[in-house]
Every structure is written in structure tokens, then in C-alpha cells.
Short mmCIF file of C-alpha atoms and ligand atoms in Angstrom, two decimals:
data_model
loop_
_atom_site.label_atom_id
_atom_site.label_comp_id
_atom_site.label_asym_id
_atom_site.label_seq_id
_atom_site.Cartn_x
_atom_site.Cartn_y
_atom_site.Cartn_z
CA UNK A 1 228.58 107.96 78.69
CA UNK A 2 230.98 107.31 81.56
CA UNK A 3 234.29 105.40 82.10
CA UNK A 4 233.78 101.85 81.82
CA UNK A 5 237.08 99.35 82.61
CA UNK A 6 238.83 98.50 79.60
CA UNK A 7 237.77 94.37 79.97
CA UNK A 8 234.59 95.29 80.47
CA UNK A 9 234.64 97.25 77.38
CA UNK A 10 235.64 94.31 75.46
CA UNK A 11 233.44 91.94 77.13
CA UNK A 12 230.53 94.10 76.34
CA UNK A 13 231.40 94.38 72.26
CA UNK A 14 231.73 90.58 72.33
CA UNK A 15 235.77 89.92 72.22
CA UNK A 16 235.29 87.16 75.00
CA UNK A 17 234.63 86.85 78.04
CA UNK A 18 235.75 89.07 80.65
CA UNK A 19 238.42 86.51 81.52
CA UNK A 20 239.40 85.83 77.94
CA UNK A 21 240.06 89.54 77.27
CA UNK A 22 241.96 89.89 80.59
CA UNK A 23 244.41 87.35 79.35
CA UNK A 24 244.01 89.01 75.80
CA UNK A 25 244.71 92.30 77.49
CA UNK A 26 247.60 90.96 79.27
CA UNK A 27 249.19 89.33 76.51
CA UNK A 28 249.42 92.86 74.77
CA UNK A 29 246.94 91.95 72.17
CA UNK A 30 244.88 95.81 72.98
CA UNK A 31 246.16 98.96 72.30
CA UNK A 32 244.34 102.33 73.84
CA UNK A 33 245.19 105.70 71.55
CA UNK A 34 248.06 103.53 69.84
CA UNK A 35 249.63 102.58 72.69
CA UNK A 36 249.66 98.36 74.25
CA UNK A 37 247.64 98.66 78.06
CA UNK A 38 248.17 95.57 79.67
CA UNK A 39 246.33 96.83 82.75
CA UNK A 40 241.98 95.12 82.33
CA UNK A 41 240.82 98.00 84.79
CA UNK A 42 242.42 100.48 82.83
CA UNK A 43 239.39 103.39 82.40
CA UNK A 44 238.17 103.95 78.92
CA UNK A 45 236.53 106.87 77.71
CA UNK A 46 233.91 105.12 74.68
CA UNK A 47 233.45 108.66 73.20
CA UNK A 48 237.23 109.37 72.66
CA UNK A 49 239.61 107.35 73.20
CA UNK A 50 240.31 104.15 70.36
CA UNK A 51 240.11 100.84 71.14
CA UNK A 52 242.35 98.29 69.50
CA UNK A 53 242.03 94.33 69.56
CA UNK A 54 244.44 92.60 67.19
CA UNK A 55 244.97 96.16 65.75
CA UNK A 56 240.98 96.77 64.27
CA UNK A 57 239.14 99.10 66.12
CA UNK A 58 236.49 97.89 68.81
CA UNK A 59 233.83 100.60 68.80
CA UNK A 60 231.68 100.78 71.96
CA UNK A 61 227.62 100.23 71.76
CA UNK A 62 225.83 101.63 75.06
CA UNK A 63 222.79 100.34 73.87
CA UNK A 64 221.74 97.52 71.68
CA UNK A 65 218.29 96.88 70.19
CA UNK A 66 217.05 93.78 68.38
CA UNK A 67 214.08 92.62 66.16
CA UNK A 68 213.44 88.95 67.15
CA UNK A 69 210.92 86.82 65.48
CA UNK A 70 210.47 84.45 68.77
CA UNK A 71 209.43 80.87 68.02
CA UNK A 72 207.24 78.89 69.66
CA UNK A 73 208.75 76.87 72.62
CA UNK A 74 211.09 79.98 73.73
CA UNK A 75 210.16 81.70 76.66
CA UNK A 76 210.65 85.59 77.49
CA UNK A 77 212.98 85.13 79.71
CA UNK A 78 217.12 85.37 80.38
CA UNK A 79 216.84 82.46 82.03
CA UNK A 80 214.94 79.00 82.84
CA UNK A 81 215.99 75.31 83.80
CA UNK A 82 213.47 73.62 80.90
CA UNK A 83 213.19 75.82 77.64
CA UNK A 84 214.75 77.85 75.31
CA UNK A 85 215.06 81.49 76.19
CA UNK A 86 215.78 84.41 73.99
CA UNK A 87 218.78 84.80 74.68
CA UNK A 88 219.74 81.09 73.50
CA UNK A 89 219.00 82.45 69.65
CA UNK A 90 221.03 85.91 70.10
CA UNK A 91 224.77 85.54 69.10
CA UNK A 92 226.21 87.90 71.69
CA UNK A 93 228.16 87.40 75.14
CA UNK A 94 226.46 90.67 75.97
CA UNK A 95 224.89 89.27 79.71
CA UNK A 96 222.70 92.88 80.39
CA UNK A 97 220.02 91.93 77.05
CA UNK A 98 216.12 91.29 77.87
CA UNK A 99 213.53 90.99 76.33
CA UNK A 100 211.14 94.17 76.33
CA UNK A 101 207.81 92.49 77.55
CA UNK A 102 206.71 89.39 77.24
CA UNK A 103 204.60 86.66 74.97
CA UNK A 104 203.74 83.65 76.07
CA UNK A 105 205.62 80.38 75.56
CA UNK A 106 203.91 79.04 72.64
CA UNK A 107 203.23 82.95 71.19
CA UNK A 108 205.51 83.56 67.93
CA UNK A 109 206.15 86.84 66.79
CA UNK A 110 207.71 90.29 67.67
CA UNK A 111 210.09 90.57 70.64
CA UNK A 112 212.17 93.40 71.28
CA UNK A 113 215.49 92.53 72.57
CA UNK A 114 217.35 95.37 74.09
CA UNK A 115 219.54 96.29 77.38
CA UNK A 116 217.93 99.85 77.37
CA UNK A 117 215.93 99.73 80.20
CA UNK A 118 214.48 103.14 80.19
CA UNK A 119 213.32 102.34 77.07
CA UNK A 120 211.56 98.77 77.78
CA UNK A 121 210.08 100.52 80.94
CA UNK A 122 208.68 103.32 79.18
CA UNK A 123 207.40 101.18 76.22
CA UNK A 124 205.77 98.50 79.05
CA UNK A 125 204.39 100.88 81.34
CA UNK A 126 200.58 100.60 81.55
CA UNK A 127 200.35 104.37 81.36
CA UNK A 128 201.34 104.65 77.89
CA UNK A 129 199.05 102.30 76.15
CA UNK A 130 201.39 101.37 73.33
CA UNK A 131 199.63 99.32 71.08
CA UNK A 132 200.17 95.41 70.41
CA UNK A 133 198.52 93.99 67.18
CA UNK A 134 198.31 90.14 67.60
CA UNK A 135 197.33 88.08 64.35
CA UNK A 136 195.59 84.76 65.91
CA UNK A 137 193.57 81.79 64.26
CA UNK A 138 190.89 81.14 66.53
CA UNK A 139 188.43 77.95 66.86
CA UNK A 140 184.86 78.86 66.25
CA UNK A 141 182.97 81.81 63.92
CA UNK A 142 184.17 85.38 65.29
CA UNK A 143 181.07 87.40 65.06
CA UNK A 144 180.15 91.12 64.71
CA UNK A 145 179.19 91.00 68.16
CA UNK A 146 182.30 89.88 69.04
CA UNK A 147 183.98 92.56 67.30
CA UNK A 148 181.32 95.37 69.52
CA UNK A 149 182.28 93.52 72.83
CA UNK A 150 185.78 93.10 72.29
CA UNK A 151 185.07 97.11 71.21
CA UNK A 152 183.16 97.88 74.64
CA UNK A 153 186.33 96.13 76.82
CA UNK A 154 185.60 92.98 78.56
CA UNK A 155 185.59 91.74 81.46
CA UNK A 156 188.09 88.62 81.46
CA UNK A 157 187.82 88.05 85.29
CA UNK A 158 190.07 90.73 86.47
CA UNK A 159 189.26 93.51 88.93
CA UNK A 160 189.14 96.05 85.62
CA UNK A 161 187.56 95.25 82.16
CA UNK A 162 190.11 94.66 79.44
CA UNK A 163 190.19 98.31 77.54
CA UNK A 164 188.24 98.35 74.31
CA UNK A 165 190.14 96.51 71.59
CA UNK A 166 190.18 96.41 67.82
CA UNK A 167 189.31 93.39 66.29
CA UNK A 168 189.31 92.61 62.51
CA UNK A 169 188.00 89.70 61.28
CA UNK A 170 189.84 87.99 58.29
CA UNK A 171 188.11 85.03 57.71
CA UNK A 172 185.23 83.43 59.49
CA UNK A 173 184.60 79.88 59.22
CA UNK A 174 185.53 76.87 62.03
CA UNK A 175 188.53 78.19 62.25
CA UNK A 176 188.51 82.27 61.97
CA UNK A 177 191.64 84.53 61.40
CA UNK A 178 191.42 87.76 62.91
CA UNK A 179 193.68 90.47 63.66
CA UNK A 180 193.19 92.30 67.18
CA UNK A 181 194.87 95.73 68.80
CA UNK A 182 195.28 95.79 72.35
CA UNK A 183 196.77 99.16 74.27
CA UNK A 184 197.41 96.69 77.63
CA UNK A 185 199.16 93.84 77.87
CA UNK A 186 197.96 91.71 80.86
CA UNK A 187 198.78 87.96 81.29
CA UNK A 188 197.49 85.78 78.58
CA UNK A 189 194.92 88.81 77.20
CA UNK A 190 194.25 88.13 73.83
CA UNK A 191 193.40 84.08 74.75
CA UNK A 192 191.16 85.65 77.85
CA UNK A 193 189.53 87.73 75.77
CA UNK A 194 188.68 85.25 73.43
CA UNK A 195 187.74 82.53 76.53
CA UNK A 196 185.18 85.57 77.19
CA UNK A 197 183.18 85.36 74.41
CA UNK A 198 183.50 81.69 74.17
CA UNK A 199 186.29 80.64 71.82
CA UNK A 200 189.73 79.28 72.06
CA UNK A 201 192.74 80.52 70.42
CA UNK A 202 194.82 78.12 68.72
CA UNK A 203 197.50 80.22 67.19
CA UNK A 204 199.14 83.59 68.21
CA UNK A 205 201.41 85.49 66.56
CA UNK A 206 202.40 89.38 67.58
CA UNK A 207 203.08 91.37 64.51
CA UNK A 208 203.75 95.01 65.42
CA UNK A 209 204.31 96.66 68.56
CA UNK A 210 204.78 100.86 68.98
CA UNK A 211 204.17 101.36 65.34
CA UNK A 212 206.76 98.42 64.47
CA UNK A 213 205.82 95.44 62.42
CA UNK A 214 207.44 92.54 62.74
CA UNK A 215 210.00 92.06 59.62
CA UNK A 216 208.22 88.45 57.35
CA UNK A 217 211.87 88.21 56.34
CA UNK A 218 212.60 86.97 59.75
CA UNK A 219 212.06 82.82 60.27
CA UNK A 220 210.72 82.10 63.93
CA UNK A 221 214.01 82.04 65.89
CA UNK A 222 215.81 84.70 63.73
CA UNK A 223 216.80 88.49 64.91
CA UNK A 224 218.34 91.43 63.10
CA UNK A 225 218.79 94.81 64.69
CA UNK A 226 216.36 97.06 64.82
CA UNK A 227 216.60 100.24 62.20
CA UNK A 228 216.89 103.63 63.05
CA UNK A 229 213.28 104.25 61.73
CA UNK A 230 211.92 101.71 63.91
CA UNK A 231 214.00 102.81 66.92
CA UNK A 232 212.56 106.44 66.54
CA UNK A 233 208.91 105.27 66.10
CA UNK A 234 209.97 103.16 69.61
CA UNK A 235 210.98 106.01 71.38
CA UNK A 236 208.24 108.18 70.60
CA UNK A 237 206.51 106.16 72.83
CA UNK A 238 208.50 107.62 75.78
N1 URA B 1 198.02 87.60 74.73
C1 URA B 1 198.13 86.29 75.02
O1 URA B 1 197.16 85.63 75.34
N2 URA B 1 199.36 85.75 74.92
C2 URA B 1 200.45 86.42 74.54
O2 URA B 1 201.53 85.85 74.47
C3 URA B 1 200.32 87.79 74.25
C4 URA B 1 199.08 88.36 74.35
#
């Protein structure tokens, strides 16, 4: 890890903002290796040198990776004039977090929420076909023969057939519950696929993604960071 400017460093762990910390900085409030730097651009090296605020020890995080459970009503975005984003239920001042990927606005379910971006890019990158597992309640009886076409790949109106998918039926009835594993993730796909054969999903709800299932002990809105487990089984979709 390179230098980074001492108020930056601070910003980044969540002291304040950058100007808060300046003045904190300024006011003698930060020690560096013991000794008071009132100097915000002063160059800190996060792998040795010991960061004091109020005299407890401000370790540095490169990298930070969430578990969100996103609620409906949120979008997958850092920003937007009319809804919630995720970054509205994330307690940090940290400004470089995004969401890896993206689920629709009314879509619950798992969002990573990281500011490793060669890690969002590699798990997003059509190429790798990390899987998605959706859990959706969908009007109408889900047949067998949806489960072969949704098995063959279909074609949802797009130059390319959606890839073959894995759909498991839970319950059939007027409204069905069914599980389905996608390898792609193109705009709106599991409600396409499911306008293909004729039916209309009602609910959606992503619960795993790379081998990671979404924690049940999260509420809709709620985050914890992710585990080491789950951030190897992540990366080993590099
Ligand atoms: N498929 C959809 O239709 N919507 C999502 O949000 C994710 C997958």
C-alpha cells in the first residue's frame, strides 16, 4: 500500500470529514509514531507507522467489504435525486463504497458493498459466469417444461439466448415459489425469463452470489461485513 495524506487517512477510517480531521489535526488531537503532526498532508505509511486520534490507535482498512441485505425501494446506486441508495443504510463517511452489481429497485436480497474494484470487476465480468441464485414467487403454475426451457437458455428478446439456467420449483400452485441459478446477469433477467414463458414475477429476492448466501440474520436494510470465508470463496472467482 502506498503513502496516503494523513487527513485522508482519517477521513477514510471514519474520524470525520476531511475538514473535521484537518481542524482535529490542527488542534493537536493526532499523534504519528508518538509524536503530535499538526501538518493534514503529512504522508503516512498504513503498514508502519501508528496512527493516534485522541490517543487510540486508528488502524488503516485499504479495502472494505460488506454483506447488505438491500430492501425493497433502495436502488444500486451511490447516488439518485428520488430513492434510497445503498449507501443511505451504510454507517460510514467512506465516499469510494459501491455496490458490486446491481438488483433492481424493488429486488431484496444480497448486495455486496465494497470499494475493491478489482474485485467487483472480476466478480461482474460476463466472462466469469459467477453464479446468482434468485428465490422469486411467481404468478401462475411453473411447469416441468418450464424448468427444460429455462434449462435450454431462452431467448428473452436479446441478440443472444439467456444461458441455460437452473430452476427448482418449490411449490406450484397460483402463486409458485421457485428457486433459479443464473451464470449472467443482464437487465431485469430473471423477470424476462419468466415474461418468456408467460408468467410474471411478483417477488425477488437474491440469496447467494459466488458461493455466498445471503446471512437470514440480516433484516432488509441491514449490513455486516463480510467474513473471511466468504471473502475467499469471493475471490476465487477472480
Ligand atoms: N433479475 C431481475 O429481473 N431483477 C433483478 O434485480 C435481478 C435479476
Amino acid at each position: 500500500m502506498g503513502d496516503i495524506r494523513l487527513d485522508k487517512y482519517l477521513a477514510d477510517m471514519g474520524i470525520g470529514s476531511r475538514s473535521e480531521v484537518k481542524a482535529f489535526i490542527r488542534k493537536g488531537a493526532v499523534t504519528v509514531n508518538e509524536n503530535v503532526v499538526r501538518s493534514p498532508d503529512c504522508k503516512i505509511a498504513p503498514e508502519s507507522d501508528e496512527v493516534c486520534y485522541n490517543h487510540k490507535r486508528v488502524n488503516y482498512l485499504k479495502y472494505e467489504y460488506y454483506m447488505f441485505h438491500k430492501p425493497s425501494g433502495c436502488v444500486s446506486a451511490t447516488v439518485d435525486q428520488r430513492h434510497k441508495t445503498v449507501l443511505d443504510y451504510i454507517d460510514t463517511r467512506r465516499k469510494d463504497l459501491f455496490p458490486v452489481g446491481r438488483l433492481d429497485c424493488d429486488t431484496e436480497g444480497l448486495l455486496p458493498i465494497t470499494n475493491d474494484g478489482e474485485l467487483a470487476h472480476a466478480l461482474l465480468s460476463p466472462r466469469r459466469h459467477v453464479k446468482k441464485t434468485y428465490y422469486a414467487r411467481v404468478r401462475g403454475v411453473v411447469t416441468d417444461a418450464d424448468v427444460e426451457a429455462f434449462l435450454r437458455g431462452l431467448d428473452i428478446g436479446d441478440e443472444k439466448a439467456a444461458l441455460p439456467a437452473e430452476l427448482t420449483v418449490l411449490s406450484s400452485g397460483d402463486i409458485s415459489e421457485i428457486t433459479v441459478t443464473l451464470t449472467e446477469g443482464r437487465y431485469h433477467q430473471v423477470k424476462r425469463m419468466f415474461e418468456a414463458v408467460g408468467k410474471d414475477v411478483v417477488y425477488l429476492k437474491r440469496i447467494s452470489m459466488g458461493g455466498v448466501c445471503l446471512d437470514e440474520a440480516l433484516r432488509p436494510g441491514s449490513y455486516r461485513r463480510l467474513t473471511e470465508e466468504e471473502l475467499a470463496k469471493l475471490r476465487k472467482q477472480e
